[in-house]
Short mmCIF file of C-alpha atoms in Angstrom, two decimals:
data_model
loop_
_atom_site.label_atom_id
_atom_site.label_comp_id
_atom_site.label_asym_id
_atom_site.label_seq_id
_atom_site.Cartn_x
_atom_site.Cartn_y
_atom_site.Cartn_z
CA UNK A 1 35.41 -3.31 -55.90
CA UNK A 2 39.01 -4.17 -54.98
CA UNK A 3 40.76 -0.83 -55.44
CA UNK A 4 41.39 0.72 -51.97
CA UNK A 5 40.54 4.26 -53.08
CA UNK A 6 37.34 3.05 -54.68
CA UNK A 7 36.39 1.27 -51.45
CA UNK A 8 37.13 4.43 -49.47
CA UNK A 9 34.96 6.68 -51.66
CA UNK A 10 32.18 4.08 -51.72
CA UNK A 11 32.34 4.04 -47.94
CA UNK A 12 32.10 7.82 -47.89
CA UNK A 13 29.04 7.69 -50.14
CA UNK A 14 27.29 5.17 -47.91
CA UNK A 15 28.17 7.18 -44.80
CA UNK A 16 26.94 10.50 -46.18
CA UNK A 17 23.74 8.93 -47.48
CA UNK A 18 23.10 7.40 -44.05
CA UNK A 19 23.44 10.77 -42.29
CA UNK A 20 21.97 12.86 -45.10
CA UNK A 21 18.99 13.95 -43.06
CA UNK A 22 21.23 15.18 -40.24
CA UNK A 23 23.50 17.29 -42.45
CA UNK A 24 20.78 18.86 -44.56
CA UNK A 25 21.32 22.59 -43.91
CA UNK A 26 18.65 24.93 -42.63
CA UNK A 27 18.46 28.03 -44.83
CA UNK A 28 17.73 31.17 -42.83
CA UNK A 29 17.30 34.60 -44.39
CA UNK A 30 18.40 37.28 -41.90
CA UNK A 31 17.03 40.79 -42.42
CA UNK A 32 18.37 44.03 -40.93
CA UNK A 33 15.53 46.30 -39.75
CA UNK A 34 16.99 49.81 -39.50
CA UNK A 35 14.02 51.53 -37.83
CA UNK A 36 13.22 48.60 -35.56
CA UNK A 37 16.94 48.12 -34.73
CA UNK A 38 16.54 44.35 -34.90
CA UNK A 39 17.19 41.29 -37.04
CA UNK A 40 14.35 39.18 -38.43
CA UNK A 41 14.94 35.49 -39.26
CA UNK A 42 12.96 33.78 -42.04
CA UNK A 43 13.22 29.99 -42.37
CA UNK A 44 12.96 29.52 -46.14
CA UNK A 45 11.98 25.85 -45.86
CA UNK A 46 9.04 26.29 -43.46
CA UNK A 47 8.24 29.97 -44.07
CA UNK A 48 8.44 30.60 -40.31
CA UNK A 49 9.24 34.23 -39.45
CA UNK A 50 10.99 35.08 -36.19
CA UNK A 51 10.44 38.78 -35.66
CA UNK A 52 12.93 40.86 -33.68
CA UNK A 53 15.21 37.86 -33.18
CA UNK A 54 17.89 40.09 -31.65
CA UNK A 55 18.50 43.78 -30.98
CA UNK A 56 21.18 45.59 -32.98
CA UNK A 57 22.81 49.00 -32.63
CA UNK A 58 20.85 52.21 -33.09
CA UNK A 59 21.53 52.43 -36.85
CA UNK A 60 22.21 48.99 -38.37
CA UNK A 61 22.97 49.15 -42.09
CA UNK A 62 24.33 45.88 -43.48
CA UNK A 63 24.75 42.16 -42.80
CA UNK A 64 27.18 39.59 -44.22
CA UNK A 65 27.68 35.88 -43.56
CA UNK A 66 31.15 34.52 -42.81
CA UNK A 67 31.21 30.79 -42.18
CA UNK A 68 29.06 30.16 -39.12
CA UNK A 69 28.89 33.82 -38.13
CA UNK A 70 26.91 36.94 -39.01
CA UNK A 71 28.66 40.29 -39.41
CA UNK A 72 26.32 43.21 -38.64
CA UNK A 73 27.49 46.75 -39.40
CA UNK A 74 26.18 49.60 -37.25
CA UNK A 75 26.53 53.27 -38.15
CA UNK A 76 25.71 54.29 -34.58
CA UNK A 77 27.33 53.33 -32.37
CA UNK A 78 30.11 52.86 -34.92
CA UNK A 79 30.88 49.17 -34.55
CA UNK A 80 30.86 45.74 -36.11
CA UNK A 81 28.90 43.10 -34.22
CA UNK A 82 29.81 39.45 -34.80
CA UNK A 83 27.04 36.95 -33.99
CA UNK A 84 26.86 33.19 -33.96
CA UNK A 85 24.63 32.45 -36.93
CA UNK A 86 22.72 29.70 -35.14
CA UNK A 87 22.34 30.89 -31.55
CA UNK A 88 22.62 34.64 -32.31
CA UNK A 89 24.92 35.01 -29.33
CA UNK A 90 27.34 37.93 -29.59
CA UNK A 91 30.83 36.57 -30.27
CA UNK A 92 32.57 39.95 -30.52
CA UNK A 93 32.10 43.69 -30.89
CA UNK A 94 34.72 45.63 -32.87
CA UNK A 95 34.78 49.39 -32.40
CA UNK A 96 35.07 51.53 -35.53
CA UNK A 97 36.17 55.22 -35.58
CA UNK A 98 33.65 57.26 -33.60
CA UNK A 99 31.56 59.67 -35.66
CA UNK A 100 32.75 58.15 -38.96
CA UNK A 101 29.33 56.72 -40.00
CA UNK A 102 30.37 53.22 -41.20
CA UNK A 103 28.28 52.60 -44.29
CA UNK A 104 29.05 49.40 -46.22
CA UNK A 105 31.51 46.52 -45.98
CA UNK A 106 33.15 43.87 -48.16
CA UNK A 107 34.83 40.67 -46.99
CA UNK A 108 38.12 39.41 -48.43
CA UNK A 109 39.18 35.76 -48.41
CA UNK A 110 42.24 36.65 -46.30
CA UNK A 111 40.03 37.42 -43.29
CA UNK A 112 40.10 41.17 -43.70
CA UNK A 113 36.96 43.27 -43.80
CA UNK A 114 36.84 46.62 -45.61
CA UNK A 115 34.37 49.20 -44.28
CA UNK A 116 33.58 52.55 -45.90
CA UNK A 117 33.51 55.49 -43.46
CA UNK A 118 31.10 58.01 -44.99
CA UNK A 119 31.98 61.00 -42.81
CA UNK A 120 35.72 60.28 -42.60
CA UNK A 121 36.38 59.99 -46.37
CA UNK A 122 38.23 56.75 -45.73
CA UNK A 123 38.19 52.97 -45.69
CA UNK A 124 38.68 51.03 -42.43
CA UNK A 125 40.57 47.74 -42.62
CA UNK A 126 39.37 45.26 -39.97
CA UNK A 127 41.42 42.16 -39.18
CA UNK A 128 38.77 39.67 -38.07
CA UNK A 129 41.32 37.37 -36.45
CA UNK A 130 42.68 40.23 -34.31
CA UNK A 131 39.17 41.71 -33.92
CA UNK A 132 40.46 45.24 -34.44
CA UNK A 133 40.88 48.02 -37.00
CA UNK A 134 44.45 47.70 -38.30
CA UNK A 135 44.50 50.47 -40.90
CA UNK A 136 42.62 53.51 -42.16
CA UNK A 137 43.00 54.24 -45.90
CA UNK A 138 42.05 57.68 -47.33
CA UNK A 139 39.76 57.46 -50.36
CA UNK A 140 37.43 59.96 -52.08
CA UNK A 141 34.74 62.12 -50.53
CA UNK A 142 31.82 60.44 -48.71
CA UNK A 143 32.41 56.80 -49.71
CA UNK A 144 29.49 54.38 -49.64
CA UNK A 145 29.70 51.21 -51.75
CA UNK A 146 32.67 48.82 -51.62
CA UNK A 147 33.43 45.66 -53.61
CA UNK A 148 36.29 43.17 -53.85
CA UNK A 149 36.75 41.85 -57.39
CA UNK A 150 39.64 40.92 -59.64
CA UNK A 151 42.21 41.14 -56.84
CA UNK A 152 41.29 44.75 -56.17
CA UNK A 153 39.20 46.86 -53.80
CA UNK A 154 36.66 49.18 -55.43
CA UNK A 155 35.17 52.10 -53.47
CA UNK A 156 32.28 54.29 -54.68
CA UNK A 157 32.85 57.88 -53.50
CA UNK A 158 29.60 59.85 -53.70
CA UNK A 159 31.32 63.23 -53.51
CA UNK A 160 29.05 64.37 -50.68
CA UNK A 161 25.57 65.81 -50.33
CA UNK A 162 24.04 67.97 -51.80
CA UNK A 163 25.92 68.54 -55.08
CA UNK A 164 28.08 65.35 -55.16
CA UNK A 165 31.05 67.23 -56.62
CA UNK A 166 33.96 64.91 -57.28
CA UNK A 167 32.00 61.67 -57.53
CA UNK A 168 34.52 58.93 -58.26
CA UNK A 169 35.51 55.26 -58.06
CA UNK A 170 38.70 54.42 -56.15
CA UNK A 171 40.70 51.32 -57.08
CA UNK A 172 43.14 49.75 -54.58
CA UNK A 173 45.34 46.68 -54.80
CA UNK A 174 43.96 43.96 -52.50
CA UNK A 175 47.34 42.43 -51.68
CA UNK A 176 49.11 45.53 -50.34
CA UNK A 177 46.14 47.96 -50.21
CA UNK A 178 48.04 50.48 -52.34
CA UNK A 179 46.32 53.05 -54.56
CA UNK A 180 45.95 52.11 -58.26
CA UNK A 181 43.54 54.59 -59.85
CA UNK A 182 40.58 56.90 -59.36
CA UNK A 183 37.94 57.19 -62.07
CA UNK A 184 35.37 59.98 -62.44
CA UNK A 185 31.78 58.82 -62.04
CA UNK A 186 28.31 60.22 -62.74
CA UNK A 187 26.75 61.95 -59.73
CA UNK A 188 26.33 60.05 -56.47
CA UNK A 189 27.76 56.54 -57.07
CA UNK A 190 26.43 54.32 -54.29
CA UNK A 191 26.78 50.67 -55.26
CA UNK A 192 29.50 48.62 -57.02
CA UNK A 193 28.64 45.17 -58.39
CA UNK A 194 30.71 42.52 -60.16
CA UNK A 195 29.55 40.86 -63.36
CA UNK A 196 28.84 37.10 -63.32
CA UNK A 197 31.26 34.51 -64.64
CA UNK A 198 29.99 34.68 -68.23
CA UNK A 199 31.39 38.22 -68.67
CA UNK A 200 33.85 38.80 -65.79
CA UNK A 201 35.78 41.61 -67.48
CA UNK A 202 33.31 44.23 -66.26
CA UNK A 203 31.99 45.70 -63.08
CA UNK A 204 29.05 48.08 -62.75
CA UNK A 205 28.54 51.20 -60.64
CA UNK A 206 25.04 52.39 -59.75
CA UNK A 207 24.93 56.21 -59.59
CA UNK A 208 21.71 57.57 -58.09
CA UNK A 209 22.18 61.25 -58.99
CA UNK A 210 20.66 64.06 -56.94
CA UNK A 211 17.34 63.43 -55.18
CA UNK A 212 14.46 64.34 -57.50
CA UNK A 213 16.68 64.95 -60.54
CA UNK A 214 15.85 61.66 -62.29
CA UNK A 215 19.51 61.08 -63.17
CA UNK A 216 19.94 57.43 -62.18
CA UNK A 217 22.77 55.84 -64.18
CA UNK A 218 24.63 52.53 -64.41
CA UNK A 219 28.28 53.00 -65.39
CA UNK A 220 30.29 50.04 -66.74
CA UNK A 221 34.02 49.72 -65.99
CA UNK A 222 36.42 47.32 -67.76
CA UNK A 223 38.75 45.74 -65.20
CA UNK A 224 40.38 42.83 -67.09
CA UNK A 225 41.03 41.35 -70.52
CA UNK A 226 41.66 37.68 -71.28
CA UNK A 227 41.73 36.93 -67.57
CA UNK A 228 44.45 39.48 -66.76
CA UNK A 229 43.88 42.68 -64.76
CA UNK A 230 44.25 45.93 -66.70
CA UNK A 231 44.15 49.61 -65.87
CA UNK A 232 40.43 50.24 -65.23
CA UNK A 233 38.64 52.28 -67.88
CA UNK A 234 35.05 53.50 -68.33
CA UNK A 235 33.27 51.38 -70.94
CA UNK A 236 29.73 52.56 -71.48
CA UNK A 237 26.76 53.63 -69.38
CA UNK A 238 23.00 53.36 -69.27
CA UNK A 239 20.75 56.20 -68.13
CA UNK A 240 18.11 54.44 -66.03
CA UNK A 241 16.47 57.59 -64.69
CA UNK A 242 14.78 57.99 -61.33
CA UNK A 243 16.65 57.64 -58.02
CA UNK A 244 17.66 53.94 -57.90
CA UNK A 245 18.93 52.40 -54.66
CA UNK A 246 20.46 49.05 -55.59
CA UNK A 247 21.72 46.99 -58.51
CA UNK A 248 21.97 43.25 -59.07
CA UNK A 249 23.80 41.73 -62.05
CA UNK A 250 22.51 38.27 -62.91
CA UNK A 251 23.58 35.54 -65.29
CA UNK A 252 22.24 35.28 -68.84
CA UNK A 253 23.03 38.95 -69.54
CA UNK A 254 20.36 40.33 -67.21
CA UNK A 255 20.45 42.99 -64.51
CA UNK A 256 17.97 44.90 -62.35
CA UNK A 257 17.94 48.12 -60.38
CA UNK A 258 15.34 48.91 -57.74
CA UNK A 259 13.80 52.25 -56.78
CA UNK A 260 11.58 53.38 -53.91
CA UNK A 261 8.67 54.08 -56.26
CA UNK A 262 5.34 55.73 -55.45
CA UNK A 263 1.99 54.87 -53.86
CA UNK A 264 1.50 52.12 -56.43
CA UNK A 265 4.68 50.33 -55.34
CA UNK A 266 8.39 50.14 -55.86
CA UNK A 267 10.01 50.09 -59.30
CA UNK A 268 12.31 47.51 -60.88
CA UNK A 269 14.15 48.31 -64.10
CA UNK A 270 15.37 45.22 -65.96
CA UNK A 271 18.00 45.52 -68.71
CA UNK A 272 20.89 43.80 -70.51
CA UNK A 273 24.21 45.30 -69.32
CA UNK A 274 26.24 43.39 -71.92
CA UNK A 275 24.83 45.72 -74.58
CA UNK A 276 26.50 48.85 -73.13
CA UNK A 277 26.95 51.43 -74.60
CA UNK A 278 24.11 50.49 -76.96
CA UNK A 279 20.48 50.57 -75.79
CA UNK A 280 20.20 47.81 -73.14
CA UNK A 281 16.45 47.46 -73.58
CA UNK A 282 15.07 48.76 -70.29
CA UNK A 283 11.83 47.19 -69.03
CA UNK A 284 10.06 48.55 -65.94
CA UNK A 285 8.27 46.32 -63.43
CA UNK A 286 6.55 46.76 -60.07
CA UNK A 287 7.57 45.47 -56.64
CA UNK A 288 6.98 46.32 -52.97
CA UNK A 289 6.88 50.02 -52.06
CA UNK A 290 10.20 51.28 -50.78
CA UNK A 291 12.23 48.76 -52.82
CA UNK A 292 15.81 49.43 -51.78
CA UNK A 293 18.06 46.35 -51.46
CA UNK A 294 18.55 43.04 -53.31
CA UNK A 295 20.06 39.77 -52.20
CA UNK A 296 20.95 37.30 -54.96
CA UNK A 297 21.35 33.64 -54.00
CA UNK A 298 23.28 32.75 -57.15
CA UNK A 299 23.65 28.95 -56.62
CA UNK A 300 19.88 28.57 -56.13
CA UNK A 301 19.00 31.24 -58.70
CA UNK A 302 16.81 33.07 -56.17
CA UNK A 303 16.44 36.84 -55.82
CA UNK A 304 15.15 38.64 -52.71
CA UNK A 305 14.19 42.29 -52.19
CA UNK A 306 13.71 44.55 -49.15
CA UNK A 307 10.52 46.62 -49.37
CA UNK A 308 11.30 49.25 -46.73
CA UNK A 309 7.99 51.10 -46.72
CA UNK A 310 5.89 47.93 -46.51
CA UNK A 311 8.11 46.15 -43.93
CA UNK A 312 8.36 43.13 -46.18
CA UNK A 313 10.91 40.94 -47.92
CA UNK A 314 9.86 39.61 -51.30
CA UNK A 315 11.16 36.74 -53.41
CA UNK A 316 11.43 37.93 -57.02
CA UNK A 317 11.54 35.81 -60.17
CA UNK A 318 14.82 36.94 -61.83
CA UNK A 319 13.47 36.07 -65.27
CA UNK A 320 10.17 37.95 -65.10
CA UNK A 321 10.33 40.25 -62.07
CA UNK A 322 7.17 38.64 -60.68
CA UNK A 323 6.78 38.45 -56.88
CA UNK A 324 6.84 34.75 -55.94
CA UNK A 325 6.52 35.08 -52.15
CA UNK A 326 6.64 37.69 -49.40
CA UNK A 327 7.22 37.70 -45.65
CA UNK A 328 6.43 40.36 -43.04
CA UNK A 329 9.59 41.52 -41.27
CA UNK A 330 10.57 44.26 -38.82
CA UNK A 331 10.37 48.02 -39.15
CA UNK A 332 12.36 49.40 -42.08
CA UNK A 333 14.23 46.47 -43.69
CA UNK A 334 17.44 47.68 -45.38
CA UNK A 335 19.61 44.60 -45.99
CA UNK A 336 19.52 40.81 -45.92
CA UNK A 337 21.78 37.77 -46.15
CA UNK A 338 21.38 34.00 -46.37
CA UNK A 339 22.76 31.76 -43.61
CA UNK A 340 22.98 27.99 -43.96
CA UNK A 341 23.36 25.96 -40.79
CA UNK A 342 23.08 22.30 -39.84
CA UNK A 343 19.47 21.29 -39.24
CA UNK A 344 20.44 19.39 -36.09
CA UNK A 345 22.28 21.64 -33.66
CA UNK A 346 21.38 19.79 -30.49
CA UNK A 347 24.09 18.37 -28.22
CA UNK A 348 25.08 14.86 -29.22
CA UNK A 349 24.21 15.45 -32.86
CA UNK A 350 27.39 13.53 -33.58
CA UNK A 351 29.41 13.11 -36.67
CA UNK A 352 26.50 13.81 -39.00
CA UNK A 353 26.34 17.54 -38.26
CA UNK A 354 30.04 18.44 -38.19
CA UNK A 355 31.85 19.55 -40.31
CA UNK A 356 29.70 21.68 -42.60
CA UNK A 357 30.61 24.09 -45.39
CA UNK A 358 29.10 27.50 -46.15
CA UNK A 359 27.86 28.15 -48.79
CA UNK A 360 27.02 24.80 -50.30
CA UNK A 361 26.71 24.60 -53.28
CA UNK A 362 29.41 27.22 -53.93
CA UNK A 363 31.07 28.99 -56.84
CA UNK A 364 33.98 31.14 -55.65
CA UNK A 365 34.83 29.29 -52.45
CA UNK A 366 33.40 27.72 -49.30
CA UNK A 367 34.26 27.91 -45.60
CA UNK A 368 34.58 24.52 -43.89
CA UNK A 369 33.72 24.66 -40.20
CA UNK A 370 34.49 21.80 -37.79
CA UNK A 371 35.20 21.20 -34.12
CA UNK A 372 38.06 19.26 -32.62
CA UNK A 373 40.20 18.87 -29.51
CA UNK A 374 43.57 18.24 -31.18
CA UNK A 375 46.41 20.64 -31.89
CA UNK A 376 46.52 19.58 -35.55
CA UNK A 377 43.85 18.86 -38.12
CA UNK A 378 44.22 17.21 -41.51
CA UNK A 379 41.71 18.07 -44.23
CA UNK A 380 41.41 16.02 -47.41
CA UNK A 381 39.05 16.65 -50.31
CA UNK A 382 38.27 13.95 -52.88
CA UNK A 383 36.56 14.05 -56.25
CA UNK A 384 33.69 11.62 -56.69
CA UNK A 385 36.07 9.37 -58.66
CA UNK A 386 38.24 8.96 -55.55
CA UNK A 387 41.06 11.23 -56.78
CA UNK A 388 42.65 13.27 -53.98
CA UNK A 389 42.12 16.94 -54.84
CA UNK A 390 43.43 18.69 -51.72
CA UNK A 391 45.44 17.54 -48.70
CA UNK A 392 46.34 20.14 -46.09
CA UNK A 393 47.24 20.33 -42.40
CA UNK A 394 46.22 23.00 -39.89
CA UNK A 395 48.57 23.32 -36.89
CA UNK A 396 48.65 25.24 -33.63
CA UNK A 397 44.94 24.69 -32.91
CA UNK A 398 43.20 24.93 -29.56
CA UNK A 399 40.12 22.85 -28.64
CA UNK A 400 36.95 24.27 -30.15
CA UNK A 401 35.59 25.42 -33.49
CA UNK A 402 37.88 25.87 -36.50
CA UNK A 403 37.43 27.19 -40.04
CA UNK A 404 39.23 26.53 -43.32
CA UNK A 405 38.46 28.39 -46.54
CA UNK A 406 38.66 26.32 -49.73
CA UNK A 407 38.89 28.48 -52.84
CA UNK A 408 37.91 25.63 -55.15
CA UNK A 409 41.50 24.94 -56.25
CA UNK A 410 43.46 21.71 -56.16
CA UNK A 411 46.76 21.30 -54.33
CA UNK A 412 48.51 22.10 -57.63
CA UNK A 413 46.71 25.47 -57.81
CA UNK A 414 44.56 24.42 -60.74
CA UNK A 415 40.83 25.27 -60.45
CA UNK A 416 38.80 22.18 -59.61
CA UNK A 417 36.05 21.21 -62.02
CA UNK A 418 32.34 21.49 -61.29
CA UNK A 419 30.94 18.55 -59.43
CA UNK A 420 30.43 16.79 -56.11
CA UNK A 421 33.34 16.55 -53.66
CA UNK A 422 33.79 14.62 -50.43
CA UNK A 423 35.80 15.95 -47.51
CA UNK A 424 37.45 14.20 -44.57
CA UNK A 425 38.59 16.08 -41.45
CA UNK A 426 40.86 14.36 -38.93
CA UNK A 427 41.39 16.07 -35.57
CA UNK A 428 41.99 14.83 -32.03
CA UNK A 429 41.70 11.18 -33.00
CA UNK A 430 38.32 11.64 -34.71
CA UNK A 431 37.55 11.46 -38.42
CA UNK A 432 34.54 13.32 -39.83
CA UNK A 433 33.15 13.54 -43.35
CA UNK A 434 30.96 15.84 -45.43
CA UNK A 435 29.80 16.46 -48.98
CA UNK A 436 29.86 19.70 -51.04
CA UNK A 437 29.10 20.80 -54.58
CA UNK A 438 31.19 23.13 -56.72
CA UNK A 439 29.41 25.07 -59.49
CA UNK A 440 31.53 26.80 -62.14
#
């Protein structure tokens, strides 16, 4: 092999294979326990459960992963807690408007976090770099769910207990956060979910209806055509019934909603959302009692469920709804997220554990995290053939940990193809390498 690029990539392959054991990520499922006011950590490889790994606020409601950190939302006190995903040390606390009841959050690639404020009828914009609320945007009454999709921010406004008058879906432009449209919704919309890549023109809103009324509904909304954003319009609905709490939209034209259930257990309703407005073929299944929140690990094809009343998290087969595994967690699990970290985090772990990318494999983008002492860092990403895909420089750095988000595009702006990619980070006189997989 005489070609210099070929030699370089072959060298990368040999290097990554030699350190493969060191860079294999640990996969930790973090669970928010609302009644216990703690986080539980489940090591998915070993099955080890670490109960009450850390205390949270009095009313924790949601958790997200951002690179090497965990974002935990607390309704009381109204704040966002940022934790190191490995050590669980508190990196920052960001105060949110007092008495606003922060409810759900969505993370944008530009480093902004959007938080619905249930009692303030508004959306808080948090700049994570500044660690502060930089804007409050009025939306509809009693907002709960929030989603970023198609270059827009979508907010589910329940209309307010007990009659949910004025239930709606607000649409904002992500770039300038300006108002675009507000669509009427069935009673009590709580959750907004994007469709997978095989039918990206839709999003779906789960509307729970009034408690005890049996009016659970999934409303479809068309948001784009032929890859271009359009004025959002309602495009069919499915009357699920009951009082559903969460919705997950899977690949292969499948979706599920979960419901608390009865003494026999929680309820899962499986259906085909691509058939809206025709009959989607609803099939009912059983799960843990108090079923209230999903987490879908799309790259791995795994589905997890919080069973609030049984203090369990269950792994669900997306194809059949069967319970594949379960773990005891803290009191009142309400949300969960998957964190991937290097298996070796001990001092002196060396080049094999840094940098890493989260998630990996990835579909929409991955955050590359590395440490360095220089003021500049150069990041290069190569295809397995040796072709240079991305070459970028980060300047104005201070010694410590740094993050770079790769959206899966080449330097030209063209989406990179599915496959294995090799990265090289140069900073402070050191050169470090890693491997990642892009799934389209």
